[in-house]
Coordinates of C-alpha atoms in Angstrom, one line a residue:
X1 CA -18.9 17.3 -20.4
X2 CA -19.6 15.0 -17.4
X3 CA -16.5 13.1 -18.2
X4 CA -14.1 15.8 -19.2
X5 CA -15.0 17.2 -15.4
X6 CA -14.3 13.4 -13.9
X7 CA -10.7 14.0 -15.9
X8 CA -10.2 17.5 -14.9
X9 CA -10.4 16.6 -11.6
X10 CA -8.0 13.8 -11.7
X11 CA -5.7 15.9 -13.5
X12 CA -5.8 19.0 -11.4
X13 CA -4.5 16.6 -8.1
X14 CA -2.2 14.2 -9.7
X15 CA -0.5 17.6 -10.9
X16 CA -0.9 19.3 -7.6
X17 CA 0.8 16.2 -5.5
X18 CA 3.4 16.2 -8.1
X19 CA 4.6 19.9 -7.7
X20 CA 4.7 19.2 -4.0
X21 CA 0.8 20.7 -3.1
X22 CA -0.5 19.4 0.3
X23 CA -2.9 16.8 -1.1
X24 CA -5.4 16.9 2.2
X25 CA -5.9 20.7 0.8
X26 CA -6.4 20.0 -3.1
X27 CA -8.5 16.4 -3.0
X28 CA -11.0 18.1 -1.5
X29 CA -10.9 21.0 -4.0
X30 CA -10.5 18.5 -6.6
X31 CA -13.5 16.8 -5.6
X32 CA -15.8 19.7 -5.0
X33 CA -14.8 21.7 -8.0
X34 CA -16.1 18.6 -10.3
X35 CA -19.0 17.9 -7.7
X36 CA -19.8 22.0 -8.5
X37 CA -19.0 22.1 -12.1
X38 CA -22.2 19.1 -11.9
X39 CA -24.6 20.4 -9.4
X40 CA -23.7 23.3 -7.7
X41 CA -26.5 22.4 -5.0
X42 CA -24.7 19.2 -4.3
X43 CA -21.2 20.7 -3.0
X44 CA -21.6 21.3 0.7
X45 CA -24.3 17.8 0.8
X46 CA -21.6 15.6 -1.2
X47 CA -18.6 17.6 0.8
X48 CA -20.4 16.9 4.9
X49 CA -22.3 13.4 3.5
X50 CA -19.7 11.6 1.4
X51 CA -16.0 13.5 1.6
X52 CA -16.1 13.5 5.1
X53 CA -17.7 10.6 6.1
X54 CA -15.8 8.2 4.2
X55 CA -12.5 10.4 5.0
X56 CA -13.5 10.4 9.0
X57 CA -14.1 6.5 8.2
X58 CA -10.9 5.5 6.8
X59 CA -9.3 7.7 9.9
X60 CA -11.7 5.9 12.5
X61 CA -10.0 2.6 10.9
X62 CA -6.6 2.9 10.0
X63 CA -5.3 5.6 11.9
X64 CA -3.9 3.4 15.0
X65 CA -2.4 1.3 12.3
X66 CA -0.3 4.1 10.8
X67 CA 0.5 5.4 14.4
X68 CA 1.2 1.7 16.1
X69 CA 3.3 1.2 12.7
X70 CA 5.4 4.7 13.2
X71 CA 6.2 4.1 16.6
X72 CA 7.7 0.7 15.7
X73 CA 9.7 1.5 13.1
X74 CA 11.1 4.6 14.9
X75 CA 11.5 2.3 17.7
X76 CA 14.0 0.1 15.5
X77 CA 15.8 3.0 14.7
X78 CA 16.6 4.1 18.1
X79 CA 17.2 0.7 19.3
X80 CA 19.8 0.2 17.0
X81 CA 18.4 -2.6 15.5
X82 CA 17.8 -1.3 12.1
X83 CA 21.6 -1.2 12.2
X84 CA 22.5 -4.1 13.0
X85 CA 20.1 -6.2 10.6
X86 CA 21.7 -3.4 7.7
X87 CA 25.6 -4.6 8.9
X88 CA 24.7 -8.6 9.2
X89 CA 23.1 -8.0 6.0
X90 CA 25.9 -6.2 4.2
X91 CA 28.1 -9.0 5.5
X92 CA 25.8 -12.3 4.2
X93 CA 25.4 -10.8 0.7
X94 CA 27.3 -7.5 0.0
X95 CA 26.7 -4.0 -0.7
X96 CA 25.4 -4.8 -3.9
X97 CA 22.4 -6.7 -3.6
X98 CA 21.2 -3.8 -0.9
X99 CA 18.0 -3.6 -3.5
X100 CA 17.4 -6.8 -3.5
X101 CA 17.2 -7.8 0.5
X102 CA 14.6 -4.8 0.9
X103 CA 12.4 -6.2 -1.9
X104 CA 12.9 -9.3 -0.1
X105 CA 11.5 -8.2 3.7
X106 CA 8.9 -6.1 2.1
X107 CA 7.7 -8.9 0.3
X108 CA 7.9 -11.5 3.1
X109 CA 6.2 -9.3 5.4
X110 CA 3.9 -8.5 2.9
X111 CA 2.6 -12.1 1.9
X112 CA 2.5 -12.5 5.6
X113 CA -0.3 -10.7 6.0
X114 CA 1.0 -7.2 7.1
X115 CA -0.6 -4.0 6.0
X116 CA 1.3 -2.1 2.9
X117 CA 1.4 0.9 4.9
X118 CA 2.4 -0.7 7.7
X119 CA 5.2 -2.4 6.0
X120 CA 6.5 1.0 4.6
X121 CA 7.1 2.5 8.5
X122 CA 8.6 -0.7 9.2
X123 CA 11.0 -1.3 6.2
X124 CA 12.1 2.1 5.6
X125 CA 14.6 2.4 8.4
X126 CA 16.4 -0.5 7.5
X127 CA 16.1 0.5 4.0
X128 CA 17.5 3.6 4.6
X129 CA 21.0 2.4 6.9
X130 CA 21.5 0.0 3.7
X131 CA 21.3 2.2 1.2
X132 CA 23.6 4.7 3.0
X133 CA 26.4 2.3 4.1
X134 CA 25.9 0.5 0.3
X135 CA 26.1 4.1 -1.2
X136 CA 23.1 3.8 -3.2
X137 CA 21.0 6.9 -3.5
X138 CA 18.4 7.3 -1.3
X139 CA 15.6 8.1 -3.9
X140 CA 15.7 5.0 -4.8
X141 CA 14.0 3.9 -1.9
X142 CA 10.7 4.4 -2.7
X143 CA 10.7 2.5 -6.1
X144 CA 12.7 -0.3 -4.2
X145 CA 10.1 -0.6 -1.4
X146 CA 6.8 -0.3 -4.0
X147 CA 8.4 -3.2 -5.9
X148 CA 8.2 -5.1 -2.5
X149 CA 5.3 -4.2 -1.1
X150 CA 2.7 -3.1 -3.9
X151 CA 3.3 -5.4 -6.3
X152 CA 3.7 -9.5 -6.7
X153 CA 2.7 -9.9 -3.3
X154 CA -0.1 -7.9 -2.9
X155 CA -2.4 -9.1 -5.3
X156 CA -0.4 -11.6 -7.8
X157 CA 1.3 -14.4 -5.6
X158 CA -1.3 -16.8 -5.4
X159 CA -2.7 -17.3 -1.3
X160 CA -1.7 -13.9 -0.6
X161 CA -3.9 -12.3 2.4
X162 CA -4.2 -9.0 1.0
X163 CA -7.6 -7.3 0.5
X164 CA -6.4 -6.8 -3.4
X165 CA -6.5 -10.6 -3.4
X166 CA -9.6 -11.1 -1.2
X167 CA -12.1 -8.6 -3.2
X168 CA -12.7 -11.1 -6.1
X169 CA -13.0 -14.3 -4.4
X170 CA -17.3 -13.6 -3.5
X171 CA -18.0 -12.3 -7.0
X172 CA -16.3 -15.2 -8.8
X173 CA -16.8 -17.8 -6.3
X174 CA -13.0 -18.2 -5.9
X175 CA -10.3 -19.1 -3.1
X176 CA -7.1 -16.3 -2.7
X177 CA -5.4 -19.3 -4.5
X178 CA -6.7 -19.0 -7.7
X179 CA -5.1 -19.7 -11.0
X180 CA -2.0 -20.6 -9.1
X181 CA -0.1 -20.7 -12.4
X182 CA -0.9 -17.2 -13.7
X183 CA -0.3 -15.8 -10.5
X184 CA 3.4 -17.4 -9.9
X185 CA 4.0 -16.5 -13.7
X186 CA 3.1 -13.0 -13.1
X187 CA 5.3 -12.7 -10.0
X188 CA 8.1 -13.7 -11.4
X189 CA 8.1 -11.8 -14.6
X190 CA 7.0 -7.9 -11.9
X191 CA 10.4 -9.3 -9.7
X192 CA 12.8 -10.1 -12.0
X193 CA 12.1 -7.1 -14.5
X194 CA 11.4 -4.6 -11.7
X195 CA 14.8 -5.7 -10.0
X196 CA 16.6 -5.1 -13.4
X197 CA 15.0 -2.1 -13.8
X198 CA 16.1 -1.1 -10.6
X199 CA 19.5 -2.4 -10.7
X200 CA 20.2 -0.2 -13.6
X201 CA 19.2 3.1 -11.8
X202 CA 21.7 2.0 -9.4
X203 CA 24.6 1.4 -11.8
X204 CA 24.0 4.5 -13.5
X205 CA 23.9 6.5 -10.6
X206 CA 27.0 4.7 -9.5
X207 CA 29.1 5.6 -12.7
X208 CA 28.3 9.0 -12.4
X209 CA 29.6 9.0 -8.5
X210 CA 26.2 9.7 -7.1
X211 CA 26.0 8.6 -3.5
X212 CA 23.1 7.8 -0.9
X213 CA 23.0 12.1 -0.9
X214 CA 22.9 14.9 1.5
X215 CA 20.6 17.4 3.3
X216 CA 17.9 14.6 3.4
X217 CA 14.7 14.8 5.2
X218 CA 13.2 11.9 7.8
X219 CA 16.4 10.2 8.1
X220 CA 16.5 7.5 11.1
X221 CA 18.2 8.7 14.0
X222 CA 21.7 7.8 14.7
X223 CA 22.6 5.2 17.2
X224 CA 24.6 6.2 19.7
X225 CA 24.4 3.2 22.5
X226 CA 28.0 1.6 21.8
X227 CA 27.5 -2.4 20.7
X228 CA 25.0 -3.3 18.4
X229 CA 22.2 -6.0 19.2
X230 CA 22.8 -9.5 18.0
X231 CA 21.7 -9.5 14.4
X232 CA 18.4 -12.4 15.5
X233 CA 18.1 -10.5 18.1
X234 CA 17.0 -7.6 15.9
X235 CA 15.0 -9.3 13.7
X236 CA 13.2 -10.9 16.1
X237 CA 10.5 -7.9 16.4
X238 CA 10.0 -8.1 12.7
X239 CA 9.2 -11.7 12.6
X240 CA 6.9 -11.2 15.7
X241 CA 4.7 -8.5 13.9
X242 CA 4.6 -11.3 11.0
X243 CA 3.9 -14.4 13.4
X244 CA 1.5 -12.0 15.2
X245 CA -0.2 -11.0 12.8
X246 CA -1.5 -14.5 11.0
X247 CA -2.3 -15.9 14.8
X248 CA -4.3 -12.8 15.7
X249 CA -6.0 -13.2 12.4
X250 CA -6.9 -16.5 13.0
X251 CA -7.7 -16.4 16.5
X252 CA -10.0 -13.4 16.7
X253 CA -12.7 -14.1 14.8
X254 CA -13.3 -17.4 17.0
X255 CA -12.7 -15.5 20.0
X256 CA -15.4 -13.1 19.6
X257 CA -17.7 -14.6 17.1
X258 CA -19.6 -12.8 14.5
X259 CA -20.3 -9.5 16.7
X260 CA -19.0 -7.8 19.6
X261 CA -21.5 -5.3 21.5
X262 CA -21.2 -3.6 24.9
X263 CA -23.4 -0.8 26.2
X264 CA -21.8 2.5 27.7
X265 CA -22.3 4.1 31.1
X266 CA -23.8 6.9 30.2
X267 CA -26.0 9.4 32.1
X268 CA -29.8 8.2 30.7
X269 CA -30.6 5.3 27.9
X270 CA -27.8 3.8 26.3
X271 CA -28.0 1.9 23.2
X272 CA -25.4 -1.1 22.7
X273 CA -22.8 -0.2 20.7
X274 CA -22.4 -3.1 18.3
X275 CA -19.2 -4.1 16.3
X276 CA -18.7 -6.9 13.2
X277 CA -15.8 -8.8 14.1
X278 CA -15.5 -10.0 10.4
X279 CA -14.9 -6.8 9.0
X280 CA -13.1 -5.5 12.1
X281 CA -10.7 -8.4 12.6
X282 CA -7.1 -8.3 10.0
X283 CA -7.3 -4.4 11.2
X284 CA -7.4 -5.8 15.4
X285 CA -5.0 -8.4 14.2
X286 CA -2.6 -6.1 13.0
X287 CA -2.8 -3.6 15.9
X288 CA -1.7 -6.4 18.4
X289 CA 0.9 -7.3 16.2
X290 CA 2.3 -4.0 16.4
X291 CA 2.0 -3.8 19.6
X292 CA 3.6 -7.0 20.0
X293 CA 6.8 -5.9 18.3
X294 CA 7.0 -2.7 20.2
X295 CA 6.9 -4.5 23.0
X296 CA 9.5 -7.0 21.9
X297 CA 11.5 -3.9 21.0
X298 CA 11.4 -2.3 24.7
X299 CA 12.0 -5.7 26.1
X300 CA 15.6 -6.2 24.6
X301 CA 16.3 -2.3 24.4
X302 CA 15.1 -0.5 26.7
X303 CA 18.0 1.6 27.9
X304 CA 19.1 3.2 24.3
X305 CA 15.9 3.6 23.2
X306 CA 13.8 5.2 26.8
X307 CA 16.7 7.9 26.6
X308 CA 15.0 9.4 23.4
X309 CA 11.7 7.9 23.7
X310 CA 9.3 11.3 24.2
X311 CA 11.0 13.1 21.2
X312 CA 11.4 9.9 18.6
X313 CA 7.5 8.9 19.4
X314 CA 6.3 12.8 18.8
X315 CA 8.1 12.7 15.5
X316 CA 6.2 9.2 14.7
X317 CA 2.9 10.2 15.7
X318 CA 3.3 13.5 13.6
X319 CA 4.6 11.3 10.4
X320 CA 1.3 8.7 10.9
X321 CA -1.2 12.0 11.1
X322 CA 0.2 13.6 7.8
X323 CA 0.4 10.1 6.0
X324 CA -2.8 9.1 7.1
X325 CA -4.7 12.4 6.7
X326 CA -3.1 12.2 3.2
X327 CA -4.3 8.7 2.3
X328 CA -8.0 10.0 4.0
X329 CA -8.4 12.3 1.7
X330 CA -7.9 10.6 -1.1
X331 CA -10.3 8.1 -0.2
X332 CA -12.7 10.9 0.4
X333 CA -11.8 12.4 -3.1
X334 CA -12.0 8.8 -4.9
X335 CA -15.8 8.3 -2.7
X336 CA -16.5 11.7 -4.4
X337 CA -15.7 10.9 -7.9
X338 CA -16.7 7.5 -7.9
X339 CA -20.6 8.9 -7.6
X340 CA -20.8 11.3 -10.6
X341 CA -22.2 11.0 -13.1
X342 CA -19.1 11.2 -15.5
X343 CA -17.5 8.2 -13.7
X344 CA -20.4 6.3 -14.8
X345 CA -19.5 7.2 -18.0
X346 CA -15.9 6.0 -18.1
X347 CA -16.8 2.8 -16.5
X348 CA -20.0 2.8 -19.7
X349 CA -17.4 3.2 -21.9
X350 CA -15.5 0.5 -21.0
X351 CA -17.6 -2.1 -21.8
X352 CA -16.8 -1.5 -25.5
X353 CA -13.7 -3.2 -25.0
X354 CA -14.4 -7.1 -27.1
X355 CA -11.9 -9.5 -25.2
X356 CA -13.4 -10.4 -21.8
X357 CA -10.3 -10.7 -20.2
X358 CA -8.8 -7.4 -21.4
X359 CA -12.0 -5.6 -20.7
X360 CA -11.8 -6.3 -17.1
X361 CA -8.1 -5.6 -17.3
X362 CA -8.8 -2.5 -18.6
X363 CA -11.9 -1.3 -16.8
X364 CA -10.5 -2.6 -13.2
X365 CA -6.9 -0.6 -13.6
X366 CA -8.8 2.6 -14.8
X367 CA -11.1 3.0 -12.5
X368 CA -8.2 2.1 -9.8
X369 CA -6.7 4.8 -11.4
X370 CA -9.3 7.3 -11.2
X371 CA -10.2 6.9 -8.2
X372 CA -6.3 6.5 -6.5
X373 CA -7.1 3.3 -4.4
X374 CA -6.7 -0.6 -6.1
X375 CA -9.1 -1.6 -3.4
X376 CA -11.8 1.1 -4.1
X377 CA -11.4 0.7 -7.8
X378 CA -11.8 -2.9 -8.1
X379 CA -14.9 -2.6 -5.7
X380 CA -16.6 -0.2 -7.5
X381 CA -15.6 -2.1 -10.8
X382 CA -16.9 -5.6 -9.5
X383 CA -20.0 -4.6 -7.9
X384 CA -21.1 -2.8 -11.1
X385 CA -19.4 -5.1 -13.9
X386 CA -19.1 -8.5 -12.2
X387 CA -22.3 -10.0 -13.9
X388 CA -21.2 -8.9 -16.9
X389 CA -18.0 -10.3 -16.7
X390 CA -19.1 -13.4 -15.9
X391 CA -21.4 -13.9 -18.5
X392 CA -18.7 -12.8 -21.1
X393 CA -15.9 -15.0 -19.4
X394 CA -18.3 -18.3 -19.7
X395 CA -19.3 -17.7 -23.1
X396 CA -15.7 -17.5 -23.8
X397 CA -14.9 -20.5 -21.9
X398 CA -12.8 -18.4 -19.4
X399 CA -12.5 -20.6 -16.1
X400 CA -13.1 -17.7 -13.3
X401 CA -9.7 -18.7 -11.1
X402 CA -8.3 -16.3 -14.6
X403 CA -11.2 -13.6 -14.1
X404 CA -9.9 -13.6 -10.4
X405 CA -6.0 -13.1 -11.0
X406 CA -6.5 -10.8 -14.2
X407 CA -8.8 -8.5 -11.6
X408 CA -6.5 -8.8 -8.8
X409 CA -3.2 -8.4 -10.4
X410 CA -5.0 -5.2 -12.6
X411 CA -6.2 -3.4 -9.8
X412 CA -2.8 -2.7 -8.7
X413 CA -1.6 -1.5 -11.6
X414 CA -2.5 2.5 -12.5
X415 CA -3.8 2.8 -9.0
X416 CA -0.2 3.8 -8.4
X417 CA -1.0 7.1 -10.0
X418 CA 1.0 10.6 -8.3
X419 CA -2.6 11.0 -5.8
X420 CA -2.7 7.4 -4.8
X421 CA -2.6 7.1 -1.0
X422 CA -0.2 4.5 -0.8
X423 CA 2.3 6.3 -2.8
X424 CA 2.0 9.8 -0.7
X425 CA 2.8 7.8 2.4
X426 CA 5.7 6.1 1.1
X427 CA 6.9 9.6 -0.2
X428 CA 6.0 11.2 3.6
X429 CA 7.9 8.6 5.2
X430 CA 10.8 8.7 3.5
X431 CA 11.3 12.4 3.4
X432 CA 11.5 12.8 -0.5
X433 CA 9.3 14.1 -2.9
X434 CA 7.1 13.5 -6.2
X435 CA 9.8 15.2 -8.4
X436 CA 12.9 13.2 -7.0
X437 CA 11.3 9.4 -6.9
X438 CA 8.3 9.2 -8.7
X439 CA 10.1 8.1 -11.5
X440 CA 10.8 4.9 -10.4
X441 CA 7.3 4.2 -8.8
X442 CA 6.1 5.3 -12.3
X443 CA 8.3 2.5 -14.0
X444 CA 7.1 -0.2 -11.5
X445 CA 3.4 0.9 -11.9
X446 CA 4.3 0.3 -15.5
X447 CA 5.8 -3.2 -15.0
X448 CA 3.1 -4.3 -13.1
X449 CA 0.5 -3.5 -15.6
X450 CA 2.1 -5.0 -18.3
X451 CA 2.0 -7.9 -16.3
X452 CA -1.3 -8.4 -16.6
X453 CA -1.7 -8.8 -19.8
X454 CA 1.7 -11.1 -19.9
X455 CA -0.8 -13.1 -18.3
X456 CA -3.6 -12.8 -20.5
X457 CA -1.2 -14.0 -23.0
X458 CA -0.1 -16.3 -21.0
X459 CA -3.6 -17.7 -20.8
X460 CA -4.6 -17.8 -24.4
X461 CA -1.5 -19.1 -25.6
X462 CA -1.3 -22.2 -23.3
X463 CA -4.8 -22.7 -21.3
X464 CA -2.2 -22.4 -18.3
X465 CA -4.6 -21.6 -15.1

C-alpha cells in the first residue's frame, strides 16, 4: 500500500501538469494527499517542516538566478541582438540547420558552466527569431533546447561542471573527468540520434506546410530601432556570461575562503550571520555573470532597449516568479516523497536488480524520476546505495570512473518526467504547453536513457573506460 500511494502521487501530478494544472497548486496536494493516506498526523508537520522549507530553500537560492537570467534574455530581445545573431546565423549556415545552431549554443553555454535554467531564458529568444524566420514550428523549441541543455552536456561529456556531473565524484572517489571514453561515446550517440530525431519532426512538419505558427504566447518583442547590432557585437554578452561565469567560479572561493560571516545592526544582541562559500559559490558566480551580460547589453544598447525597459523587465520578473515557484514546488513535492515510507520501498526493491551497473542505472533514473529532479534523485540514491554499489562494482571488477558516468548520465534520464522542474520552466518560458511539445521532450528523455545502457554495453563489450 505504501508504494502504490508513492505512485499515486506521482501519477496524480505528472497528469495534472500535463492537462495544463498549475503545478505550485497540485505538488503540494500531491504530496500531502500521500503524506495523509500514511499518517494523517504527519500532514500539516511534513507540509510547514519539509514542503516549505525545502520549497522556501530552493527560492532563497535560485530565485535571483531565474530573475537575473529573465532580465537578460529579455534584454537581448529588445536590444535587437537576438536578431541579429538569428540573421548572421541564417546567413553562415542556412535556414536549415536552425536546430542544429540552438543545440549548439545551449550546449556551449552549458559545458561552460552556466545554469540549465539559466540557459533556457537565455537561448530561447534566439531560438525563437530562428525558428520563425527558418519557418520551423515553434513547438519544437522545447525538444530542441532540452537536447542542448539537458542532456550530453549536463552530465555525459566528460569535465562538465554541472552538479549532475559533480554529485558522484565524493562517493566514488572520482574527478568530473571520469571514464572519458564512455562519456564522449554517450554524447555522441544523445547528439547525433536526438538531432535526427529532431530533424524528422521538422521535415514532416514541413511537407505538410506547417510553419513557425500563430497566436503564440511569450514571443520576444519586436525590434523596432532601425539597423541591427554587429553580429560580435551581439554575441559578445553571451560569451561574457560564459567567460564570467568560469572566472567567478574560480575566483570566489579564494576570495572569501571557506566562510563568509558579518553581524547585523540590529537593535540588541546580534548573532553573526555565517555563510559557506563552497556551497554558495557556482550560484554567486553565476549571478555576476548575469549581471555582467546585462551590463554588457545596456552598454552597447542603451537607447532601443531604456525606451521599453520598465514594461520588458515586469514581464521578466513575472516569467522568473511562475518558473521558479514552479520548479520550488516540485522540489518541495520530491523532499516530501522522498521521506515515506513507500519510497523506501521502491528504492528496496531495486536492489534485486543482478548486474551492478544496470542496478545503479536503474535505481538512479527511477528515483530521478520519482522524485522530478536528476540532482535530488541521484542524491538520495547515492547516499543510501553508494556502499552497496561499490561493493558490487569491485567484486565485479567495475573500475568506479564507469560507476561514475553510468550514475551521471542515468540521473538525467526519466527525471525529465511531465512534473520535472526543469521541463515546466522551459514550457513557461516559451509560452507552450505539456500537450503541444512534450512529445519531443518525451523522445529526448527517451534517447538519453537508452544511452546509458549503450554505455553499459559499451563497457562490457570492449573494457572501454
Amino acid at each position: 500500500m505504501a508504494f502504490l500511494i508513492v505512485l499515486a502521487a506521482l501519477a496524480f501530478l505528472m497528469v495534472a501538469a500535463y492537462r495544463g494544472y498549475s503545478v505550485i497548486l497540485c505538488a503540494p496536494l500531491a504530496a500531502l494527499g500521500a503524506v495523509l493516506l500514511t499518517d494523517p498526523a504527519l500532514v500539516a508537520p511534513m507540509f510547514t517542516g519539509l514542503f516549505m522549507d525545502k520549497m522556501v530553500g530552493f527560492l532563497k537560492l535560485y530565485f535571483p538566478v531565474f530573475m537575473l537570467g529573465a532580465v537578460f534574455g529579455k534584454l537581448t530581445e529588445l536590444s535587437g541582438f537576438s536578431k541579429a545573431i538569428v540573421a548572421a546565423t541564417i546567413g553562415l549556415v542556412g535556414r536549415s540547420r536552425a536546430i542544429l545552431s540552438i543545440v549548439l549554443v545551449c550546449a556551449l553555454l552549458t559545458y561552460g558552466g552556466v545554469s540549465l535554467f539559466v540557459v533556457v531564458f537565455a537561448v530561447y529568444p534566439f531560438a525563437a527569431e530562428l525558428f520563425r524566420a527558418s519557418g520551423i514550428p515553434k513547438r519544437l523549441i522545447p525538444g530542441t533546447i532540452a537536447l542542448g541543455a539537458f542532456t550530453f552536456t549536463m552530465d555525459s561529456l566528460p569535465g562538465t561542471p554541472q552538479i549532475q556531473n559533480i554529485i558522484p565524484t565524493p562517493f566514488f572517489g572520482t574527478t568530473a573527468w571520469a571514464a572519458p571514453w564512455l562519456g564522449t561515446l554517450g554524447s555522441v550517440f544523445i547528439l547525433a540520434v536526438g538531432l535526427a530525431y529532431l530533424e524528422s519532426r521538422r521535415r514532416k512538419a514541413a511537407a505538410v506546410g506547417e510553419g513557425y505558427g500563430t497566436d503564440l504566447l511569450n514571443e520576444p518583442a519586436p525590434f523596432e530601432h532601425g539597423t541591427l547590432a554587429h553580429p560580435l557585437v551581439a554575441l559578445l554578452p553571451l560569451v561574457l556570461v560564459g567567460v564570467a561565469n568560469k572566472l567567478l567560479t574560480d575566483t570566489i572561493p579564494h576570495a572569501y575562503g571557506a566562510t563568509a560571516s558579518f553581524v547585523p545592526s540590529v537593535v540588541g544582541p546580534a548573532q553573526p550571520v555565517v555563510q559557506e562559500v563552497s556551497k554558495l559559490a557556482a550560484i554567486w558566480a553565476v549571478e555576476g555573470a548575469l549581471l555582467a551580460g546585462i551590463l554588457c547589453v545596456l552598454a552597447f544598447a542603451w537607447r532601443p532597449v531604456v525606451r521599453r525597459f520598465a514594461e520588458g523587465s515586469k514581464a521578466a520578473v513575472g516569467g522568473a516568479l511562475l518558473a521558479s515557484m514552479n520548479t520550488a514546488s516540485e522540489y518541495g513535492f520530491g523532499a516530501v516523497i522522498a521521506a515515506l515510507p513507500g519510497f523506501k520501498r521502491v528504492a528496496d526493491a531495486l536492489h534485486a536488480i543482478p548486474h551492478p551497473l544496470v542496478n545503479e542505472a536503474v535505481t538512479v533514473t527511477a528515483l530521478a524520476g520519482i522524485t522530478g529532479s536528476a540532482s535530488g534523485g541521484m542524491g538520495i540514491a547515492l547516499a543510501a546505495m553508494a556502499h552497496t554499489f561499490v561493493a558490487n562494482a569491485q567484486a565485479a571488477g567495475i573500475p568506479m570512473e564507469v560507476l561514475h558516468r553510468v550514475a551521471a548520465m542515468a540521473s538525467g534520464g526519466m527525471d525529465t518526467l511531465p512534473h520535472n522542474g526543469a521541463v515546466i520552466t522551459l514550457l513557461a518560458v516559451t509560452g507552450l504547453t505539456h500537450r503541444q511539445s512534450y512529445r519531443d521532450i518525451f523522445a529526448i528523455t527517451v534517447i538519453k536513457t537508452l544511452a546509458v545502457f549503450v554505455v553499459i554495453a559499451a563497457y562490457a563489450l570492449t573494457g572501454l573506460v
